[in-house]
mmCIF file of C-alpha atoms and ligand atoms in Angstrom:
data_model
loop_
_atom_site.group_PDB
_atom_site.id
_atom_site.type_symbol
_atom_site.label_atom_id
_atom_site.label_comp_id
_atom_site.label_asym_id
_atom_site.label_seq_id
_atom_site.Cartn_x
_atom_site.Cartn_y
_atom_site.Cartn_z
ATOM 1 C CA UNK A 18 140.669 -4.802 -9.847
ATOM 2 C CA UNK A 19 144.046 -3.211 -10.501
ATOM 3 C CA UNK A 20 146.625 -3.011 -7.663
ATOM 4 C CA UNK A 21 146.310 0.777 -7.554
ATOM 5 C CA UNK A 22 142.527 0.642 -7.087
ATOM 6 C CA UNK A 23 142.773 -2.149 -4.507
ATOM 7 C CA UNK A 24 145.380 -0.151 -2.589
ATOM 8 C CA UNK A 25 143.328 3.053 -2.715
ATOM 9 C CA UNK A 26 140.169 1.240 -1.609
ATOM 10 C CA UNK A 27 141.532 -1.058 1.120
ATOM 11 C CA UNK A 28 144.767 0.276 2.557
ATOM 12 C CA UNK A 29 144.695 2.737 5.467
ATOM 13 C CA UNK A 30 145.419 6.224 4.209
ATOM 14 C CA UNK A 31 148.497 6.752 6.371
ATOM 15 C CA UNK A 32 150.819 6.706 3.339
ATOM 16 C CA UNK A 33 150.563 9.009 0.334
ATOM 17 C CA UNK A 34 149.231 6.913 -2.541
ATOM 18 C CA UNK A 35 152.380 5.459 -4.182
ATOM 19 C CA UNK A 36 152.783 6.322 -7.863
ATOM 20 C CA UNK A 37 154.428 3.066 -8.925
ATOM 21 C CA UNK A 38 153.883 -0.632 -8.243
ATOM 22 C CA UNK A 39 157.172 -2.493 -7.909
ATOM 23 C CA UNK A 40 156.842 -6.121 -8.925
ATOM 24 C CA UNK A 41 160.400 -7.458 -9.131
ATOM 25 C CA UNK A 42 163.943 -6.659 -8.025
ATOM 26 C CA UNK A 43 167.435 -7.919 -8.787
ATOM 27 C CA UNK A 44 170.585 -6.368 -7.311
ATOM 28 C CA UNK A 45 170.487 -2.587 -7.710
ATOM 29 C CA UNK A 46 167.503 -2.706 -10.101
ATOM 30 C CA UNK A 47 163.741 -2.889 -9.680
ATOM 31 C CA UNK A 48 160.934 -3.254 -12.232
ATOM 32 C CA UNK A 49 157.393 -1.917 -12.141
ATOM 33 C CA UNK A 50 154.165 -3.593 -13.265
ATOM 34 C CA UNK A 51 154.591 -2.152 -16.764
ATOM 35 C CA UNK A 52 158.057 -3.665 -17.108
ATOM 36 C CA UNK A 53 159.931 -0.367 -16.696
ATOM 37 C CA UNK A 54 163.374 -0.829 -15.132
ATOM 38 C CA UNK A 55 164.728 1.512 -12.435
ATOM 39 C CA UNK A 56 168.116 1.937 -10.799
ATOM 40 C CA UNK A 57 166.925 1.545 -7.220
ATOM 41 C CA UNK A 58 168.930 3.886 -5.004
ATOM 42 C CA UNK A 59 166.029 4.110 -2.549
ATOM 43 C CA UNK A 60 166.808 0.557 -1.347
ATOM 44 C CA UNK A 61 163.376 0.430 0.278
ATOM 45 C CA UNK A 62 164.489 3.370 2.514
ATOM 46 C CA UNK A 63 167.937 1.997 3.403
ATOM 47 C CA UNK A 64 166.738 -1.567 3.958
ATOM 48 C CA UNK A 65 168.181 -3.509 1.014
ATOM 49 C CA UNK A 66 171.791 -3.637 2.185
ATOM 50 C CA UNK A 67 172.536 -6.433 -0.329
ATOM 51 C CA UNK A 68 170.278 -5.118 -3.081
ATOM 52 C CA UNK A 69 167.164 -6.951 -4.216
ATOM 53 C CA UNK A 70 167.098 -10.740 -3.821
ATOM 54 C CA UNK A 71 170.829 -11.401 -3.348
ATOM 55 C CA UNK A 72 171.143 -15.066 -4.456
ATOM 56 C CA UNK A 73 172.934 -16.290 -1.305
ATOM 57 C CA UNK A 74 170.562 -14.403 1.025
ATOM 58 C CA UNK A 75 167.580 -15.750 -0.952
ATOM 59 C CA UNK A 76 168.823 -19.354 -0.755
ATOM 60 C CA UNK A 77 169.468 -19.098 2.959
ATOM 61 C CA UNK A 78 165.950 -17.758 3.576
ATOM 62 C CA UNK A 79 164.378 -20.397 1.307
ATOM 63 C CA UNK A 80 166.163 -23.143 3.265
ATOM 64 C CA UNK A 81 165.080 -21.661 6.568
ATOM 65 C CA UNK A 82 161.490 -21.308 5.319
ATOM 66 C CA UNK A 83 161.291 -25.024 4.773
ATOM 67 C CA UNK A 84 162.953 -25.873 8.088
ATOM 68 C CA UNK A 85 161.595 -23.680 10.877
ATOM 69 C CA UNK A 86 160.096 -20.190 10.775
ATOM 70 C CA UNK A 87 158.900 -19.587 14.317
ATOM 71 C CA UNK A 88 158.886 -21.153 17.742
ATOM 72 C CA UNK A 89 158.715 -18.035 20.056
ATOM 73 C CA UNK A 90 161.119 -17.241 22.847
ATOM 74 C CA UNK A 91 159.698 -19.875 25.161
ATOM 75 C CA UNK A 92 161.977 -22.190 23.154
ATOM 76 C CA UNK A 93 165.480 -21.576 21.841
ATOM 77 C CA UNK A 94 166.162 -21.444 18.142
ATOM 78 C CA UNK A 95 169.584 -21.990 16.623
ATOM 79 C CA UNK A 96 169.862 -18.729 14.679
ATOM 80 C CA UNK A 97 169.101 -15.987 17.228
ATOM 81 C CA UNK A 98 172.116 -16.554 19.508
ATOM 82 C CA UNK A 99 174.371 -16.917 16.460
ATOM 83 C CA UNK A 100 173.163 -13.617 14.997
ATOM 84 C CA UNK A 101 173.542 -11.979 18.442
ATOM 85 C CA UNK A 102 177.054 -13.386 18.732
ATOM 86 C CA UNK A 103 178.073 -11.667 15.463
ATOM 87 C CA UNK A 104 177.167 -8.298 16.961
ATOM 88 C CA UNK A 105 178.667 -9.101 20.373
ATOM 89 C CA UNK A 106 181.884 -10.347 18.747
ATOM 90 C CA UNK A 107 182.134 -7.167 16.678
ATOM 91 C CA UNK A 108 181.578 -5.031 19.784
ATOM 92 C CA UNK A 109 183.921 -7.087 21.993
ATOM 93 C CA UNK A 110 181.138 -7.850 24.490
ATOM 94 C CA UNK A 111 177.636 -6.807 25.509
ATOM 95 C CA UNK A 112 174.203 -8.354 24.873
ATOM 96 C CA UNK A 113 171.571 -8.266 22.133
ATOM 97 C CA UNK A 114 167.771 -8.088 22.144
ATOM 98 C CA UNK A 115 165.899 -8.858 18.925
ATOM 99 C CA UNK A 116 162.614 -7.314 17.832
ATOM 100 C CA UNK A 117 160.879 -6.611 14.513
ATOM 101 C CA UNK A 118 161.393 -2.993 13.515
ATOM 102 C CA UNK A 119 163.409 0.132 14.084
ATOM 103 C CA UNK A 120 160.927 1.868 16.353
ATOM 104 C CA UNK A 121 160.694 -1.272 18.490
ATOM 105 C CA UNK A 122 164.486 -1.383 18.826
ATOM 106 C CA UNK A 123 164.429 2.244 19.988
ATOM 107 C CA UNK A 124 161.584 1.503 22.417
ATOM 108 C CA UNK A 125 163.853 -1.136 23.983
ATOM 109 C CA UNK A 126 166.578 1.513 24.364
ATOM 110 C CA UNK A 127 164.102 3.931 25.945
ATOM 111 C CA UNK A 128 163.069 1.234 28.424
ATOM 112 C CA UNK A 129 166.755 0.656 29.130
ATOM 113 C CA UNK A 130 167.022 4.397 29.851
ATOM 114 C CA UNK A 131 164.144 4.178 32.344
ATOM 115 C CA UNK A 132 165.788 1.226 34.099
ATOM 116 C CA UNK A 133 169.095 3.082 34.222
ATOM 117 C CA UNK A 134 167.318 6.098 35.706
ATOM 118 C CA UNK A 135 165.717 3.896 38.355
ATOM 119 C CA UNK A 136 169.097 2.374 39.228
ATOM 120 C CA UNK A 137 170.607 5.873 39.457
ATOM 121 C CA UNK A 138 167.766 6.918 41.774
ATOM 122 C CA UNK A 139 168.471 4.041 44.128
ATOM 123 C CA UNK A 140 165.629 1.906 42.791
ATOM 124 C CA UNK A 141 162.937 4.603 42.818
ATOM 125 C CA UNK A 142 160.749 5.030 39.743
ATOM 126 C CA UNK A 143 159.732 8.381 38.196
ATOM 127 C CA UNK A 144 162.691 10.360 39.594
ATOM 128 C CA UNK A 145 165.274 10.064 36.797
ATOM 129 C CA UNK A 146 163.553 9.490 33.492
ATOM 130 C CA UNK A 147 164.355 12.301 31.038
ATOM 131 C CA UNK A 148 165.868 11.588 27.630
ATOM 132 C CA UNK A 149 167.647 14.308 25.670
ATOM 133 C CA UNK A 150 167.135 14.045 21.911
ATOM 134 C CA UNK A 151 168.127 16.202 18.940
ATOM 135 C CA UNK A 152 166.061 18.739 17.087
ATOM 136 C CA UNK A 153 165.100 17.195 13.735
ATOM 137 C CA UNK A 154 165.724 13.680 15.036
ATOM 138 C CA UNK A 155 163.702 10.757 13.779
ATOM 139 C CA UNK A 156 163.469 7.726 16.056
ATOM 140 C CA UNK A 157 160.114 6.228 15.055
ATOM 141 C CA UNK A 158 156.365 6.541 15.406
ATOM 142 C CA UNK A 159 155.541 4.479 18.490
ATOM 143 C CA UNK A 160 154.657 6.321 21.692
ATOM 144 C CA UNK A 161 158.131 6.370 23.245
ATOM 145 C CA UNK A 162 159.990 7.016 20.018
ATOM 146 C CA UNK A 163 157.496 9.652 18.877
ATOM 147 C CA UNK A 164 158.217 11.669 22.043
ATOM 148 C CA UNK A 165 161.937 11.805 21.161
ATOM 149 C CA UNK A 166 161.121 12.705 17.542
ATOM 150 C CA UNK A 167 160.488 16.422 18.052
ATOM 151 C CA UNK A 168 158.801 17.167 14.736
ATOM 152 C CA UNK A 169 155.331 18.654 14.580
ATOM 153 C CA UNK A 170 154.365 16.550 11.555
ATOM 154 C CA UNK A 171 155.093 13.370 13.555
ATOM 155 C CA UNK A 172 153.658 14.412 16.931
ATOM 156 C CA UNK A 173 150.592 16.369 15.788
ATOM 157 C CA UNK A 174 147.351 14.735 16.842
ATOM 158 C CA UNK A 175 148.919 12.252 19.237
ATOM 159 C CA UNK A 176 149.464 14.282 22.394
ATOM 160 C CA UNK A 177 149.882 13.723 25.324
ATOM 161 C CA UNK A 178 153.248 12.231 24.482
ATOM 162 C CA UNK A 179 155.383 10.046 26.739
ATOM 163 C CA UNK A 180 156.919 12.406 29.315
ATOM 164 C CA UNK A 181 160.566 13.311 29.729
ATOM 165 C CA UNK A 182 161.779 14.202 26.224
ATOM 166 C CA UNK A 183 164.071 17.245 26.145
ATOM 167 C CA UNK A 184 165.571 18.817 23.034
ATOM 168 C CA UNK A 185 169.185 19.678 22.205
ATOM 169 C CA UNK A 186 170.999 20.199 18.906
ATOM 170 C CA UNK A 187 173.273 17.863 16.986
ATOM 171 C CA UNK A 188 176.906 19.099 16.830
ATOM 172 C CA UNK A 189 176.222 21.576 19.655
ATOM 173 C CA UNK A 190 177.680 20.153 22.840
ATOM 174 C CA UNK A 191 176.674 23.245 24.831
ATOM 175 C CA UNK A 192 173.007 22.525 24.057
ATOM 176 C CA UNK A 193 173.436 19.033 25.550
ATOM 177 C CA UNK A 194 175.188 20.463 28.622
ATOM 178 C CA UNK A 195 172.233 22.793 29.102
ATOM 179 C CA UNK A 196 169.645 20.064 28.523
ATOM 180 C CA UNK A 197 171.065 17.423 30.880
ATOM 181 C CA UNK A 198 169.972 17.816 34.500
ATOM 182 C CA UNK A 199 169.609 15.662 37.632
ATOM 183 C CA UNK A 200 166.559 13.937 36.160
ATOM 184 C CA UNK A 201 168.272 12.871 32.919
ATOM 185 C CA UNK A 202 168.632 9.154 32.288
ATOM 186 C CA UNK A 203 169.929 9.141 28.700
ATOM 187 C CA UNK A 204 170.647 10.971 25.475
ATOM 188 C CA UNK A 205 169.620 9.529 22.109
ATOM 189 C CA UNK A 206 170.877 10.485 18.661
ATOM 190 C CA UNK A 207 171.504 9.363 15.087
ATOM 191 C CA UNK A 208 175.175 9.662 14.052
ATOM 192 C CA UNK A 209 173.833 10.583 10.610
ATOM 193 C CA UNK A 210 170.335 12.003 10.726
ATOM 194 C CA UNK A 211 168.421 10.151 8.025
ATOM 195 C CA UNK A 212 164.866 11.378 7.700
ATOM 196 C CA UNK A 213 165.628 15.036 8.347
ATOM 197 C CA UNK A 214 168.214 15.546 5.611
ATOM 198 C CA UNK A 215 171.511 13.703 6.210
ATOM 199 C CA UNK A 216 173.225 15.848 8.846
ATOM 200 C CA UNK A 217 176.394 14.074 10.008
ATOM 201 C CA UNK A 218 177.383 14.203 13.694
ATOM 202 C CA UNK A 219 180.993 15.382 13.843
ATOM 203 C CA UNK A 220 183.444 12.926 15.456
ATOM 204 C CA UNK A 221 184.664 15.595 17.883
ATOM 205 C CA UNK A 222 181.086 16.302 18.997
ATOM 206 C CA UNK A 223 180.422 12.577 19.525
ATOM 207 C CA UNK A 224 183.593 12.267 21.608
ATOM 208 C CA UNK A 225 182.575 15.252 23.750
ATOM 209 C CA UNK A 226 179.076 13.857 24.146
ATOM 210 C CA UNK A 227 180.491 10.479 25.194
ATOM 211 C CA UNK A 228 182.651 12.220 27.845
ATOM 212 C CA UNK A 229 179.684 14.320 29.024
ATOM 213 C CA UNK A 230 177.487 11.214 29.400
ATOM 214 C CA UNK A 231 180.242 9.490 31.407
ATOM 215 C CA UNK A 232 180.641 12.522 33.642
ATOM 216 C CA UNK A 233 176.886 12.778 34.313
ATOM 217 C CA UNK A 234 176.217 9.004 34.463
ATOM 218 C CA UNK A 235 173.768 9.367 31.591
ATOM 219 C CA UNK A 236 173.405 6.612 28.959
ATOM 220 C CA UNK A 237 174.506 7.429 25.427
ATOM 221 C CA UNK A 238 172.056 5.753 23.039
ATOM 222 C CA UNK A 239 172.857 5.696 19.306
ATOM 223 C CA UNK A 240 170.173 5.064 16.715
ATOM 224 C CA UNK A 241 171.956 3.088 13.961
ATOM 225 C CA UNK A 242 168.732 2.074 12.272
ATOM 226 C CA UNK A 243 169.432 3.958 9.062
ATOM 227 C CA UNK A 244 173.167 4.750 9.268
ATOM 228 C CA UNK A 245 174.232 1.309 10.565
ATOM 229 C CA UNK A 246 175.028 -1.991 8.842
ATOM 230 C CA UNK A 247 177.791 -0.653 6.648
ATOM 231 C CA UNK A 248 176.032 2.257 5.020
ATOM 232 C CA UNK A 249 178.683 4.797 6.049
ATOM 233 C CA UNK A 250 181.671 2.499 5.447
ATOM 234 C CA UNK A 251 181.999 0.976 8.935
ATOM 235 C CA UNK A 252 179.571 -1.598 10.293
ATOM 236 C CA UNK A 253 178.233 1.079 12.666
ATOM 237 C CA UNK A 254 178.553 4.820 12.099
ATOM 238 C CA UNK A 255 179.672 5.636 15.674
ATOM 239 C CA UNK A 256 182.850 3.606 15.068
ATOM 240 C CA UNK A 257 184.192 6.426 12.911
ATOM 241 C CA UNK A 258 184.328 8.690 15.966
ATOM 242 C CA UNK A 259 186.144 6.016 17.991
ATOM 243 C CA UNK A 260 183.403 5.926 20.627
ATOM 244 C CA UNK A 261 181.217 3.145 22.031
ATOM 245 C CA UNK A 262 177.660 4.066 23.064
ATOM 246 C CA UNK A 263 176.040 2.370 26.058
ATOM 247 C CA UNK A 264 173.442 0.953 23.711
ATOM 248 C CA UNK A 265 172.492 1.202 20.052
ATOM 249 C CA UNK A 266 169.596 0.158 17.865
ATOM 250 C CA UNK A 267 169.616 -1.546 14.464
ATOM 251 C CA UNK A 268 166.939 -2.513 11.934
ATOM 252 C CA UNK A 269 166.544 -1.719 8.191
ATOM 253 C CA UNK A 270 169.756 -3.127 6.621
ATOM 254 C CA UNK A 271 170.146 -5.759 9.347
ATOM 255 C CA UNK A 272 167.711 -8.125 7.632
ATOM 256 C CA UNK A 273 168.541 -7.076 4.067
ATOM 257 C CA UNK A 274 164.806 -6.918 3.278
ATOM 258 C CA UNK A 275 163.374 -9.200 5.936
ATOM 259 C CA UNK A 276 161.911 -7.360 8.961
ATOM 260 C CA UNK A 277 164.110 -7.458 12.055
ATOM 261 C CA UNK A 278 165.257 -4.960 14.672
ATOM 262 C CA UNK A 279 167.789 -5.266 17.456
ATOM 263 C CA UNK A 280 169.278 -3.457 20.411
ATOM 264 C CA UNK A 281 172.850 -4.019 21.587
ATOM 265 C CA UNK A 282 173.792 -2.833 25.078
ATOM 266 C CA UNK A 283 176.889 -2.936 27.196
ATOM 267 C CA UNK A 284 177.238 -5.729 29.710
ATOM 268 C CA UNK A 285 177.041 -3.084 32.482
ATOM 269 C CA UNK A 286 173.444 -2.210 31.634
ATOM 270 C CA UNK A 287 172.341 -5.628 30.379
ATOM 271 C CA UNK A 288 171.526 -6.692 33.945
ATOM 272 C CA UNK A 289 168.742 -4.100 34.139
ATOM 273 C CA UNK A 290 166.575 -6.549 32.208
ATOM 274 C CA UNK A 291 165.371 -9.775 33.764
ATOM 275 C CA UNK A 292 162.842 -12.403 32.624
ATOM 276 C CA UNK A 293 159.517 -10.659 32.080
ATOM 277 C CA UNK A 294 160.810 -7.078 31.920
ATOM 278 C CA UNK A 295 160.627 -6.887 28.113
ATOM 279 C CA UNK A 296 159.786 -9.082 25.155
ATOM 280 C CA UNK A 297 158.019 -9.544 21.845
ATOM 281 C CA UNK A 298 156.518 -12.691 20.324
ATOM 282 C CA UNK A 299 158.266 -12.561 16.954
ATOM 283 C CA UNK A 300 161.592 -11.125 18.202
ATOM 284 C CA UNK A 301 164.627 -13.136 17.064
ATOM 285 C CA UNK A 302 162.571 -15.713 15.205
ATOM 286 C CA UNK A 303 164.646 -18.185 13.178
ATOM 287 C CA UNK A 304 163.658 -16.749 9.803
ATOM 288 C CA UNK A 305 164.474 -13.133 10.668
ATOM 289 C CA UNK A 306 167.750 -14.059 12.336
ATOM 290 C CA UNK A 307 168.664 -16.292 9.359
ATOM 291 C CA UNK A 308 168.313 -13.130 7.265
ATOM 292 C CA UNK A 309 170.581 -11.173 9.639
ATOM 293 C CA UNK A 310 173.158 -13.988 9.671
ATOM 294 C CA UNK A 311 173.144 -14.039 5.871
ATOM 295 C CA UNK A 312 173.628 -10.248 5.803
ATOM 296 C CA UNK A 313 176.632 -10.460 8.156
ATOM 297 C CA UNK A 314 178.149 -13.356 6.184
ATOM 298 C CA UNK A 315 177.720 -11.674 2.814
ATOM 299 C CA UNK A 316 179.071 -8.324 4.048
ATOM 300 C CA UNK A 317 182.197 -10.167 5.237
ATOM 301 C CA UNK A 318 182.578 -12.582 2.291
ATOM 302 C CA UNK A 319 182.044 -9.965 -0.390
ATOM 303 C CA UNK A 320 184.069 -7.328 1.501
ATOM 304 C CA UNK A 321 181.183 -4.896 1.149
ATOM 305 C CA UNK A 322 182.569 -2.353 3.617
ATOM 306 C CA UNK A 323 185.638 -2.093 1.358
ATOM 307 C CA UNK A 324 183.254 -1.594 -1.570
ATOM 308 C CA UNK A 325 181.577 1.329 0.219
ATOM 309 C CA UNK A 326 184.908 2.911 1.125
ATOM 310 C CA UNK A 327 186.327 2.397 -2.369
ATOM 311 C CA UNK A 328 183.386 3.755 -4.360
ATOM 312 C CA UNK A 329 181.857 6.451 -2.137
ATOM 313 C CA UNK A 330 184.591 9.118 -2.619
ATOM 314 C CA UNK A 331 184.370 9.177 -6.441
ATOM 315 C CA UNK A 332 180.578 9.087 -6.356
ATOM 316 C CA UNK A 333 180.439 11.978 -3.903
ATOM 317 C CA UNK A 334 182.955 13.857 -6.089
ATOM 318 C CA UNK A 335 180.600 13.276 -9.024
ATOM 319 C CA UNK A 336 177.689 14.609 -6.951
ATOM 320 C CA UNK A 337 179.745 17.684 -5.985
ATOM 321 C CA UNK A 338 180.553 18.378 -9.629
ATOM 322 C CA UNK A 339 176.863 18.111 -10.451
ATOM 323 C CA UNK A 340 176.035 20.628 -7.682
ATOM 324 C CA UNK A 341 178.657 23.037 -9.120
ATOM 325 C CA UNK A 342 177.151 22.633 -12.584
ATOM 326 C CA UNK A 343 173.525 23.166 -11.479
ATOM 327 C CA UNK A 344 173.680 26.080 -9.008
ATOM 328 C CA UNK A 345 170.097 27.181 -9.591
ATOM 329 C CA UNK A 346 168.559 24.017 -8.221
ATOM 330 C CA UNK A 347 171.281 22.094 -6.337
ATOM 331 C CA UNK A 348 172.828 23.526 -3.180
ATOM 332 C CA UNK A 349 175.124 20.938 -1.613
ATOM 333 C CA UNK A 350 176.029 17.276 -1.194
ATOM 334 C CA UNK A 351 174.832 15.858 2.126
ATOM 335 C CA UNK A 352 175.602 12.771 4.193
ATOM 336 C CA UNK A 353 178.522 10.388 3.960
ATOM 337 C CA UNK A 354 179.466 7.072 2.308
ATOM 338 C CA UNK A 355 176.509 5.293 0.696
ATOM 339 C CA UNK A 356 174.160 7.486 2.723
ATOM 340 C CA UNK A 357 174.437 10.553 0.536
ATOM 341 C CA UNK A 358 172.088 13.060 -0.919
ATOM 342 C CA UNK A 359 171.550 16.366 -2.605
ATOM 343 C CA UNK A 360 170.186 19.489 -0.984
ATOM 344 C CA UNK A 361 167.895 21.387 -3.347
ATOM 345 C CA UNK A 362 166.811 24.993 -3.402
ATOM 346 C CA UNK A 363 163.182 23.846 -3.462
ATOM 347 C CA UNK A 364 160.911 20.977 -2.372
ATOM 348 C CA UNK A 365 162.235 17.619 -3.613
ATOM 349 C CA UNK A 366 158.962 15.819 -4.479
ATOM 350 C CA UNK A 367 158.602 17.015 -8.122
ATOM 351 C CA UNK A 368 162.289 16.240 -8.744
ATOM 352 C CA UNK A 369 161.969 12.765 -7.241
ATOM 353 C CA UNK A 370 159.093 12.166 -9.686
ATOM 354 C CA UNK A 371 161.224 13.417 -12.619
ATOM 355 C CA UNK A 372 164.122 11.190 -11.570
ATOM 356 C CA UNK A 373 161.749 8.236 -11.351
ATOM 357 C CA UNK A 374 160.502 9.036 -14.822
ATOM 358 C CA UNK A 375 164.147 9.027 -15.962
ATOM 359 C CA UNK A 376 164.731 5.628 -14.306
ATOM 360 C CA UNK A 377 166.203 6.398 -10.861
ATOM 361 C CA UNK A 378 164.462 5.646 -7.559
ATOM 362 C CA UNK A 379 165.453 7.808 -4.587
ATOM 363 C CA UNK A 380 163.835 9.156 -1.395
ATOM 364 C CA UNK A 381 163.082 12.606 -0.010
ATOM 365 C CA UNK A 382 164.389 13.762 3.372
ATOM 366 C CA UNK A 383 163.426 16.852 5.349
ATOM 367 C CA UNK A 384 162.103 19.793 3.319
ATOM 368 C CA UNK A 385 164.706 19.974 0.602
ATOM 369 C CA UNK A 386 166.931 16.901 0.390
ATOM 370 C CA UNK A 387 166.986 13.937 -1.984
ATOM 371 C CA UNK A 388 168.445 10.822 -0.369
ATOM 372 C CA UNK A 389 170.444 8.340 -2.443
ATOM 373 C CA UNK A 390 170.862 5.073 -0.552
ATOM 374 C CA UNK A 391 172.468 2.520 -2.880
ATOM 375 C CA UNK A 392 172.879 -1.060 -1.684
ATOM 376 C CA UNK A 393 176.328 -1.917 -0.295
ATOM 377 C CA UNK A 394 176.725 -4.159 -3.357
ATOM 378 C CA UNK A 395 176.402 -1.299 -5.881
ATOM 379 C CA UNK A 396 179.228 -1.114 -8.460
ATOM 380 C CA UNK A 397 180.965 1.737 -10.267
ATOM 381 C CA UNK A 398 178.848 1.353 -13.415
ATOM 382 C CA UNK A 399 175.688 1.808 -11.365
ATOM 383 C CA UNK A 400 177.103 4.957 -9.749
ATOM 384 C CA UNK A 401 178.000 6.204 -13.224
ATOM 385 C CA UNK A 402 174.440 5.517 -14.363
ATOM 386 C CA UNK A 403 173.085 7.325 -11.285
ATOM 387 C CA UNK A 404 175.192 10.404 -12.041
ATOM 388 C CA UNK A 405 174.123 10.352 -15.699
ATOM 389 C CA UNK A 406 170.433 10.257 -14.798
ATOM 390 C CA UNK A 407 170.878 13.027 -12.213
ATOM 391 C CA UNK A 408 172.683 15.160 -14.783
ATOM 392 C CA UNK A 409 170.049 14.512 -17.440
ATOM 393 C CA UNK A 410 167.301 15.658 -15.040
ATOM 394 C CA UNK A 411 168.980 18.551 -13.212
ATOM 395 C CA UNK A 412 171.113 20.025 -16.014
ATOM 396 C CA UNK A 413 168.190 20.185 -18.392
HETATM 397 C C1 PLP B 501 167.016 6.676 12.307
HETATM 398 C C2 PLP B 501 165.712 5.931 12.362
HETATM 399 N N1 PLP B 501 165.235 5.512 13.537
HETATM 400 C C3 PLP B 501 164.086 4.832 13.631
HETATM 401 C C4 PLP B 501 163.329 4.561 12.522
HETATM 402 C C5 PLP B 501 162.041 3.796 12.652
HETATM 403 O O1 PLP B 501 162.188 2.540 12.093
HETATM 404 P P1 PLP B 501 160.883 1.700 11.653
HETATM 405 O O2 PLP B 501 160.256 2.439 10.537
HETATM 406 O O3 PLP B 501 161.442 0.355 11.246
HETATM 407 O O4 PLP B 501 160.011 1.602 12.857
HETATM 408 C C6 PLP B 501 163.765 4.991 11.272
HETATM 409 C C7 PLP B 501 162.956 4.757 10.061
HETATM 410 O O5 PLP B 501 163.065 5.405 9.075
HETATM 411 C C8 PLP B 501 164.989 5.693 11.187
HETATM 412 O O6 PLP B 501 165.464 6.138 10.017
#
């Protein structure tokens, strides 16, 4: 049976039936089962920070595969503390918890919020437990994260949700002031909203929110799952506002294509956790943390943050010119750095299909945005090619 038929017959119907089977990838390119080549600026939804099958990353994983893949957290492995140390060193302190996905990393932050609330309430549970999130946020599809993802399409059918989620608006500090009360334990937000259409949190807003959280003794939790690991030109997006959250989550680009999630938290809240209070069997396994270590090494060795900062401005200029030239269909350039996109005047799905036909893979976001998420390794010729394909499709 063909892959498509096997998929349709055996896979749970929770994803729309994909139109293409990807069989191979190399750098910024992917090939389908008919041998057609695509410029892959979907990066597996912001996962492939180093592109497909980076040779150094691949070698490091192959070596680890033949050495040790799993031993659980009842034993130490050599890679997890080294990967954690990279994050701690970058942050100048704090602690790291490893898990397997973005939603799991956010669940750890939500549990941290509960523990902070309990500490604030003098050790009592259920008194201080609310978490303020943003309208249009996306933090995942598990029960905690779904509650702080206030979108009908995500929550429909799954109520009752975890209690305590309250809504405010990104870049509207007054809405956060109104939403925070005596029962609030934390606020959670993406510095660049990914799934809902690439809205960037303004640095001034983030600074004000940081000050508000300090004043109210509320944890500031940043979701860096999509905007972290170099995608916006700094290792973490919040760095551009000069603030440090109390905790943040990572996943996607952290493993460069191997599943891993993580939460970093400040030393001051790390003590809320003790043996038995949280855990996951696969978290921090030697294979996943070998992938993260390889990602950190390659980002540093190949100066990939410099690559993002050098190439993003001209690419975004090119996107802006395209918007000016196609006013009927293109409205504006969204996002920042290598997390950019185009807002359309209509639904993006048919355009994403046309772009795919023309050889460019990209992802939809919200109701009217096309996300372009090139790997951090992308070069100027690939950006040129991207702009040419976009122009061919939109200026037709
Ligand atoms: C900002 C953000 N948070 C959380 C998640 C959930 O991550 P995962 O799909 O790995 O559970 C995503 C996934 O798209 C995301 O973009």
